[in-house]
JSON list of C-alpha atoms in Angstrom, two decimals:
[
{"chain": "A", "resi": 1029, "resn": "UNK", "atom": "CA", "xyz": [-11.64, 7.66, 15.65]},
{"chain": "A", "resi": 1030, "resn": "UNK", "atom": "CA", "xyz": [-13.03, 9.85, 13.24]},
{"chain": "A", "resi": 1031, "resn": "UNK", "atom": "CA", "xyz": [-10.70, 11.67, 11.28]},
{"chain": "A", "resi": 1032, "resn": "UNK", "atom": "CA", "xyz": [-11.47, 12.77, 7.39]},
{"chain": "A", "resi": 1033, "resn": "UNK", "atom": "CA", "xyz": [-8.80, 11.03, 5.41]},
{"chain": "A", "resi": 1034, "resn": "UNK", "atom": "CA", "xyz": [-9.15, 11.44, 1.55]},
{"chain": "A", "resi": 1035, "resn": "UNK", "atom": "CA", "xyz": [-7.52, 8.30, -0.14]},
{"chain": "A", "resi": 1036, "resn": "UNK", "atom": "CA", "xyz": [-4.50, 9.22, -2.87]},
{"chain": "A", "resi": 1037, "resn": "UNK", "atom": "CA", "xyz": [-3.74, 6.18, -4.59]},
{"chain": "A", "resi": 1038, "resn": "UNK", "atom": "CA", "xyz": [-5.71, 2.53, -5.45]},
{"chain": "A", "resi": 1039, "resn": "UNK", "atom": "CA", "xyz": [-3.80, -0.22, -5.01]},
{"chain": "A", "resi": 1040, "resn": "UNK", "atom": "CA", "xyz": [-3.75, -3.33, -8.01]},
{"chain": "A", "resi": 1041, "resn": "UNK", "atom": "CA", "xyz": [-2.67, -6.84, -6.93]},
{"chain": "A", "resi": 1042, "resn": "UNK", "atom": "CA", "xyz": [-1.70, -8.51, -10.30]},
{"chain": "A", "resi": 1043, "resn": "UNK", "atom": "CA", "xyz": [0.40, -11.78, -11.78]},
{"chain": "A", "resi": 1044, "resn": "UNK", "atom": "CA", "xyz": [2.58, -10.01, -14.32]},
{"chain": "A", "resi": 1045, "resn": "UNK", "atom": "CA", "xyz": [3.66, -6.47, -13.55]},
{"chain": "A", "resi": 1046, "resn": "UNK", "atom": "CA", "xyz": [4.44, -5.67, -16.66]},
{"chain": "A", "resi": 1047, "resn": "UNK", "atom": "CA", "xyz": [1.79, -6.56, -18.51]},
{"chain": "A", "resi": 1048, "resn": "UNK", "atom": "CA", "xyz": [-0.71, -4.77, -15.83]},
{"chain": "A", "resi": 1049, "resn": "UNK", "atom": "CA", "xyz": [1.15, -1.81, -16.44]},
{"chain": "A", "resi": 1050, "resn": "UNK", "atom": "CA", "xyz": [0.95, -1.85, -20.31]},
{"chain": "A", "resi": 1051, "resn": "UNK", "atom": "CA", "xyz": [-2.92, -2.59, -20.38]},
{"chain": "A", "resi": 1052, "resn": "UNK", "atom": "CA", "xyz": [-3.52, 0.26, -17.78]},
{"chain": "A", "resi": 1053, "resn": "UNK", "atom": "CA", "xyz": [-1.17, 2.77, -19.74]},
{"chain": "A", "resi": 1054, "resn": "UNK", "atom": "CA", "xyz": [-3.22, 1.58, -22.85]},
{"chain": "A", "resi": 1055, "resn": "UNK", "atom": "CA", "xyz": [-6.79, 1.65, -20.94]},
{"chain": "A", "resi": 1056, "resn": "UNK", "atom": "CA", "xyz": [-6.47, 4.74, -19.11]},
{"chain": "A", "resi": 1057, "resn": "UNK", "atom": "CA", "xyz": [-3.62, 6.68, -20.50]},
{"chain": "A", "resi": 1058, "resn": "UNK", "atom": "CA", "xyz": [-1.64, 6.50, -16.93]},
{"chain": "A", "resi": 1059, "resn": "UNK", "atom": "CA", "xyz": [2.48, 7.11, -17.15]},
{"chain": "A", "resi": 1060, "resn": "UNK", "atom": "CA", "xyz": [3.79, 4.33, -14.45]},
{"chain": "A", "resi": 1061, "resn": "UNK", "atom": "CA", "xyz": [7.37, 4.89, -13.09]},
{"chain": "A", "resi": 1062, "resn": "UNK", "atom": "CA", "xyz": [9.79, 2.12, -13.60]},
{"chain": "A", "resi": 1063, "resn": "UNK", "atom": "CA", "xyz": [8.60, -1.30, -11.26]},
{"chain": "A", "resi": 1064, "resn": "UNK", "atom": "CA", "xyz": [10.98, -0.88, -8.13]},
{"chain": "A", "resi": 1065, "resn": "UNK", "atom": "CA", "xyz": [11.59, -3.99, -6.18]},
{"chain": "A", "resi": 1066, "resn": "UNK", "atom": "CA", "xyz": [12.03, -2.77, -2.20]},
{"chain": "A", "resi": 1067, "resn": "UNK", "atom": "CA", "xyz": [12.40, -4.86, 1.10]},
{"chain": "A", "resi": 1068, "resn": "UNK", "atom": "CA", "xyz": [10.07, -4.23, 3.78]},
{"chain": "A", "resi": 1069, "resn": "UNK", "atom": "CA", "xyz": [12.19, -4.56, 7.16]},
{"chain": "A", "resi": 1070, "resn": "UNK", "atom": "CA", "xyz": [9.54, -6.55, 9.29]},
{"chain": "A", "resi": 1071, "resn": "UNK", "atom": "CA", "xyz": [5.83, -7.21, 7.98]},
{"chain": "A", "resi": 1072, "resn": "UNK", "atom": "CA", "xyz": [3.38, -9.31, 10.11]},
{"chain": "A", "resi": 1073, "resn": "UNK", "atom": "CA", "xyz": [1.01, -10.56, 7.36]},
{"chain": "A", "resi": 1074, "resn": "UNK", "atom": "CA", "xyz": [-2.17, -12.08, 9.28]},
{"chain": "A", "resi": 1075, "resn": "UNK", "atom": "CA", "xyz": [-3.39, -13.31, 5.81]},
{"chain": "A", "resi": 1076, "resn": "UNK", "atom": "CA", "xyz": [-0.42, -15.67, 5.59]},
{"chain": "A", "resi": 1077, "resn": "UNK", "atom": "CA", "xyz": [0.18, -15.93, 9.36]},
{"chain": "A", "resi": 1078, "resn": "UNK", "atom": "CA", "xyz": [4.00, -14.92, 9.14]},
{"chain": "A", "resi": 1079, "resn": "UNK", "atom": "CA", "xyz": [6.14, -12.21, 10.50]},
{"chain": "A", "resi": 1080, "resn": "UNK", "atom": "CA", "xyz": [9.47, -11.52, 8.83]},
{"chain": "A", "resi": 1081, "resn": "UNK", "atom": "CA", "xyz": [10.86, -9.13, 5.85]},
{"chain": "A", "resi": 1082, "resn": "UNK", "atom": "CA", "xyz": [9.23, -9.03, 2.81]},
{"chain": "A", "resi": 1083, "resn": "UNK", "atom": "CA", "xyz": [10.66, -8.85, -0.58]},
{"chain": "A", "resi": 1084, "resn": "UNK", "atom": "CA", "xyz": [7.83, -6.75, -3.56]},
{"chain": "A", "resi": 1085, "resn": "UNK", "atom": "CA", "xyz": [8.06, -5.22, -6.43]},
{"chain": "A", "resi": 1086, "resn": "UNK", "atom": "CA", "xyz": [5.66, -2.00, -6.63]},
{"chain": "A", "resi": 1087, "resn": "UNK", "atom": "CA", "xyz": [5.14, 0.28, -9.61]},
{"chain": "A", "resi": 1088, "resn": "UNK", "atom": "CA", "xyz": [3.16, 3.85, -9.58]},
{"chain": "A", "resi": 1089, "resn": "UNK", "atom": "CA", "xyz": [1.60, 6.24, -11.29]},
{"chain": "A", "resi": 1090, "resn": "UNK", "atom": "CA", "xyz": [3.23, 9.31, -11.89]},
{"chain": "A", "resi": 1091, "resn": "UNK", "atom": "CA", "xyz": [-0.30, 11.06, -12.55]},
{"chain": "A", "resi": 1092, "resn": "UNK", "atom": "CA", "xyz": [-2.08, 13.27, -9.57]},
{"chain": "A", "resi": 1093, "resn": "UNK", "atom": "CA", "xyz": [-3.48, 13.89, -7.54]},
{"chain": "A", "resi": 1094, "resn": "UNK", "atom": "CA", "xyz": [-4.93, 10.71, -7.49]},
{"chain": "A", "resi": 1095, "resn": "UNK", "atom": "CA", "xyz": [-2.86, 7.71, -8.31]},
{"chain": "A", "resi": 1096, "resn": "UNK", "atom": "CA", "xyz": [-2.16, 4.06, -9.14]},
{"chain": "A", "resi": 1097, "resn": "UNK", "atom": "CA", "xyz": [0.13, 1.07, -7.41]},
{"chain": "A", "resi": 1098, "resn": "UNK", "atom": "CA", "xyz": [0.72, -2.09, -9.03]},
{"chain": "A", "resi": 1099, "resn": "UNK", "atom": "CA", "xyz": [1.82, -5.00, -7.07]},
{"chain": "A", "resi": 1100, "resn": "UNK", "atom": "CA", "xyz": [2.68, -8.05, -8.28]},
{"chain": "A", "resi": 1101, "resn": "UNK", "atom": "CA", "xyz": [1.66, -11.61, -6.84]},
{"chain": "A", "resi": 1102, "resn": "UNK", "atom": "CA", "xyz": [3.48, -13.71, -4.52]},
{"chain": "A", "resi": 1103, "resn": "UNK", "atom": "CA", "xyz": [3.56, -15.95, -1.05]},
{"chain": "A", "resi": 1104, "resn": "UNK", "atom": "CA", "xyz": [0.29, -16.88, 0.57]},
{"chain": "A", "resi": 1105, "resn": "UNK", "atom": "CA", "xyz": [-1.04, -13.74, 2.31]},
{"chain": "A", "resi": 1106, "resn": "UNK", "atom": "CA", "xyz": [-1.40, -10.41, 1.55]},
{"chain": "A", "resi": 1107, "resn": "UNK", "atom": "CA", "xyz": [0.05, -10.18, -1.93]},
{"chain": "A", "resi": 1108, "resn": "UNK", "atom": "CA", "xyz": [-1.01, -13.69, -2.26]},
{"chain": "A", "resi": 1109, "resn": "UNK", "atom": "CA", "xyz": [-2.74, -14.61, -5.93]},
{"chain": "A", "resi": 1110, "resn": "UNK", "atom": "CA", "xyz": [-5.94, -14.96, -3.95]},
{"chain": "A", "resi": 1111, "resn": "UNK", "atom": "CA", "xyz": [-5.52, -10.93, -3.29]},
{"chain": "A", "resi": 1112, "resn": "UNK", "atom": "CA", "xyz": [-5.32, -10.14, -7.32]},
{"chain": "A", "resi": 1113, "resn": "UNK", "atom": "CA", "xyz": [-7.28, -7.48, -8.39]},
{"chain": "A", "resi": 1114, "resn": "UNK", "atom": "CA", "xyz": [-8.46, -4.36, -6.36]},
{"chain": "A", "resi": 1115, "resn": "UNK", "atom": "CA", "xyz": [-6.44, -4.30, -3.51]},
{"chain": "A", "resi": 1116, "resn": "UNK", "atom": "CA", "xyz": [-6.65, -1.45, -1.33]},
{"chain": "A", "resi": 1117, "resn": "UNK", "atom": "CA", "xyz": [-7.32, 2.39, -1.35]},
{"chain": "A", "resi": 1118, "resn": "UNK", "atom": "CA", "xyz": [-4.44, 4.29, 0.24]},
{"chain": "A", "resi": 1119, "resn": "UNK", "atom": "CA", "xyz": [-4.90, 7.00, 2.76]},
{"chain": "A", "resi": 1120, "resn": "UNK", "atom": "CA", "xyz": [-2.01, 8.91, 4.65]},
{"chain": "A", "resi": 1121, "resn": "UNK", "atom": "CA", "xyz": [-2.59, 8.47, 8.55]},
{"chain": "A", "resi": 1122, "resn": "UNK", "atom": "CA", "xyz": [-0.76, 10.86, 11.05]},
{"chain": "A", "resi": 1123, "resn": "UNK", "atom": "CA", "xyz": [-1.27, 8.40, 14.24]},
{"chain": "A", "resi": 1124, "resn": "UNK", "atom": "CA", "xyz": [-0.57, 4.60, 12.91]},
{"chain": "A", "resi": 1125, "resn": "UNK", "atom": "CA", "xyz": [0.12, 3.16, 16.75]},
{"chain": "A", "resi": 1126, "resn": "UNK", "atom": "CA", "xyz": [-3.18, 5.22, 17.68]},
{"chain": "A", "resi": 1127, "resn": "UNK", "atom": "CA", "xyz": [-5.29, 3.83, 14.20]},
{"chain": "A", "resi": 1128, "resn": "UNK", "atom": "CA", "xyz": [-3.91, -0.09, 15.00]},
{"chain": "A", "resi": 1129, "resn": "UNK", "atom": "CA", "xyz": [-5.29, 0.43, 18.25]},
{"chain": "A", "resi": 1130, "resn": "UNK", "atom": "CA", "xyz": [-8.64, 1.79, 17.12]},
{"chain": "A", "resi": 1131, "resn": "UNK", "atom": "CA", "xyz": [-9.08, -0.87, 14.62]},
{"chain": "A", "resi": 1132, "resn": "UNK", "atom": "CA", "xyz": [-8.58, -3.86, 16.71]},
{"chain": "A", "resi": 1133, "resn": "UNK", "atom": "CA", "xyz": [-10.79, -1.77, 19.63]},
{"chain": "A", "resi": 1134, "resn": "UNK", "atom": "CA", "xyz": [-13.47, -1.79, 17.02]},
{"chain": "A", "resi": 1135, "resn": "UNK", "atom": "CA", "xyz": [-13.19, -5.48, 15.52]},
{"chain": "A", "resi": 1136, "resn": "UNK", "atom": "CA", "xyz": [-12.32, -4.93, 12.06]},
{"chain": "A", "resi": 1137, "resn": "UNK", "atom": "CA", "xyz": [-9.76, -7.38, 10.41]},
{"chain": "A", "resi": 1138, "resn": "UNK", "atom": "CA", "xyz": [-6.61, -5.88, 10.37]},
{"chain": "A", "resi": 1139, "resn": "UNK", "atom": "CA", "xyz": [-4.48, -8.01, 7.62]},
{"chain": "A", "resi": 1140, "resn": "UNK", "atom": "CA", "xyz": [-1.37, -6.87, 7.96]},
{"chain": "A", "resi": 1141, "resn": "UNK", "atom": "CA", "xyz": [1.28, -4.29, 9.76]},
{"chain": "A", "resi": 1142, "resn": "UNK", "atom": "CA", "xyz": [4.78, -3.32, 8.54]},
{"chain": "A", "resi": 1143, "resn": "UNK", "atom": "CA", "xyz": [7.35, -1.93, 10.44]},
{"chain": "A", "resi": 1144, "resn": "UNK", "atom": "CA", "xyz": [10.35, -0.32, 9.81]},
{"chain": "A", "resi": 1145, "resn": "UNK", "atom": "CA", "xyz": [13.69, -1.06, 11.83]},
{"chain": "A", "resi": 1146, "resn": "UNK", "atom": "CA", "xyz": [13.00, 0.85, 14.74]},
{"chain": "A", "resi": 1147, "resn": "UNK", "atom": "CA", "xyz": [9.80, -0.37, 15.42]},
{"chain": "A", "resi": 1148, "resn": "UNK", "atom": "CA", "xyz": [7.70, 1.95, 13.69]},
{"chain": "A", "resi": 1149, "resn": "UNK", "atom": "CA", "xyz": [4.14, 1.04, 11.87]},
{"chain": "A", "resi": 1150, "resn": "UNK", "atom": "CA", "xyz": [4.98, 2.19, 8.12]},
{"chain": "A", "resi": 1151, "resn": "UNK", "atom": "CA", "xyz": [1.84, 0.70, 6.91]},
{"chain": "A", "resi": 1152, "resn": "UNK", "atom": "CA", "xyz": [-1.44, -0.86, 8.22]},
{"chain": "A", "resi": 1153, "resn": "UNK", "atom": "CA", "xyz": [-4.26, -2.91, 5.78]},
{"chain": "A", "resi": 1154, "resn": "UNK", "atom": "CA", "xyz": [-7.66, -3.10, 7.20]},
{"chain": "A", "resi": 1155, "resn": "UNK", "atom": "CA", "xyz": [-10.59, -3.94, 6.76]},
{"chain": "A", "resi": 1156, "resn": "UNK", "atom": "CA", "xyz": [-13.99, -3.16, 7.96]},
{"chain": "A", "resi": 1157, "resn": "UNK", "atom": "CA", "xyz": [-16.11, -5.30, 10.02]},
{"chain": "A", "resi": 1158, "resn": "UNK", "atom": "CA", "xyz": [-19.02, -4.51, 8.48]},
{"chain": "A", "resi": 1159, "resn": "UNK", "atom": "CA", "xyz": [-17.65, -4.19, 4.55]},
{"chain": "A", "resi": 1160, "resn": "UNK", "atom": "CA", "xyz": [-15.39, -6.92, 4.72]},
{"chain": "A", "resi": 1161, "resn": "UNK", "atom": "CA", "xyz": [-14.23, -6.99, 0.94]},
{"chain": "A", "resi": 1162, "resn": "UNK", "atom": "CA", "xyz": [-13.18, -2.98, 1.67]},
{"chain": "A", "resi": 1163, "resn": "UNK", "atom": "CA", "xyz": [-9.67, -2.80, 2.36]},
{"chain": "A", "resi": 1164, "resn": "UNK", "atom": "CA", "xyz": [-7.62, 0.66, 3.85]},
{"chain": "A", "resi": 1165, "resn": "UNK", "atom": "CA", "xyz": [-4.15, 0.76, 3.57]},
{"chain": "A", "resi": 1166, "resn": "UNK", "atom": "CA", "xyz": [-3.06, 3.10, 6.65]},
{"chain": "A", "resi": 1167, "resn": "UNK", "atom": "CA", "xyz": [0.10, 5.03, 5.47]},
{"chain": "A", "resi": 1168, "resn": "UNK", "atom": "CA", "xyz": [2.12, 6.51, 8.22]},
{"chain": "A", "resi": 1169, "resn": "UNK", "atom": "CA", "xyz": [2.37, 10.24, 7.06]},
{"chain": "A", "resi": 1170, "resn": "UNK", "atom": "CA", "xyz": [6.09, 10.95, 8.19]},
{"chain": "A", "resi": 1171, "resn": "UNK", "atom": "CA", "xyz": [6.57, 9.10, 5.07]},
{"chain": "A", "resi": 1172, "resn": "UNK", "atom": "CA", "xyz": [4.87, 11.03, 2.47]},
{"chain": "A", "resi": 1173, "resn": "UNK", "atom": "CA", "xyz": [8.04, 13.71, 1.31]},
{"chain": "A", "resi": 1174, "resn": "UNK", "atom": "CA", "xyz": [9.78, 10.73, 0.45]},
{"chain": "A", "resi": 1175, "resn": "UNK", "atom": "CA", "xyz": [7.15, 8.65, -0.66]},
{"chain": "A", "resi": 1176, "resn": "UNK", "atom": "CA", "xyz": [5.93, 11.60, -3.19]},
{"chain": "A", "resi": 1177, "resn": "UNK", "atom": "CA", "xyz": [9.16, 11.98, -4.34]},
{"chain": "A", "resi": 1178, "resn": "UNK", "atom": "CA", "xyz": [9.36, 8.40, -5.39]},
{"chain": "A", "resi": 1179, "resn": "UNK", "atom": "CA", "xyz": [5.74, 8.80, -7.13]},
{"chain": "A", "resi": 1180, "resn": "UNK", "atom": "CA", "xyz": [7.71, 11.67, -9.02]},
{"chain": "A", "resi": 1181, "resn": "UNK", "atom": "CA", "xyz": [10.48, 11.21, -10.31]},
{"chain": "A", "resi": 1182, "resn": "UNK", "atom": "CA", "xyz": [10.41, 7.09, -9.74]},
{"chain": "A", "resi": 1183, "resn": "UNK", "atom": "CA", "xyz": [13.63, 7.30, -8.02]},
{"chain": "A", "resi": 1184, "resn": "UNK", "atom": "CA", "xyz": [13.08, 5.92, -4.06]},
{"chain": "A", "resi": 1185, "resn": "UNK", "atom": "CA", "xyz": [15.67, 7.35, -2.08]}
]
């Protein structure tokens, strides 16, 4: 499935939110938004071998085109302390259903998939067979008005 996607954000697993976000505002002279928590309707986290909503609390950058996510620790799989430091690198992708099926067609470990009430893949982390410690996060593009927004103004509606 080749298709160019450019990533748009890096993704930061980290035990204390808040004090992630000062040292990178310090560091790098980023603005973050306000940590939102949000509940993901269904994810099935292969890292932790569970299925089921998921509770996080997410901070970004407000700073483009390229930005940062902060996610704080928890559970056992993918947010899991073990994941702390750089997570992912987040690329919008206009066919998830056709990008889950590539992936597992190809071998590479896909961690985890989130869905949204209707059924629909929101979000897919991979990685790749051959650069294991590389991880994708697969964002399903219908989302990126509202998503953008949120970057924005901080303010997920």
């Amino acid at each position: 499935m080749t298709v160019l996607l450019m990533p748009y954000h890096a993704g930061l697993v980290v035990p204390d939110m808040r004090a992630a976000i000062r040292d990178l505002e310090s560091r790098l002279g980023h603005t973050f938004n306000e940590p939102t928590r949000l509940t993901v309707h269904e994810v099935e986290d292969r890292l932790g071998g569970t299925t089921g909503p998921l509770e996080m609390l997410v901070a970004y950058t407000r700073d483009r085109p390229f930005r940062m996510e902060v996610i704080e620790c928890q559970g056992r799989g993918i947010y899991s302390p073990a994941q702390a430091g750089l997570h992912h690198l987040g690329v919008w992708e206009p066919d998830p259903v056709a990008r889950l099926k590539w992936l597992e067609t190809a071998g590479d470990p896909v961690d985890a998939v989130f869905r949204q009430p209707d059924g629909t893949i929101s979000v897919i982390y991979a990685r790749s067979a051959a650069v294991p410690a590389h991880r994708i996060e697969y964002v399903n593009e219908a989302q990126r008005e509202r998503l953008e927004r949120w970057f924005d103004t901080g303010v997920l509606s």
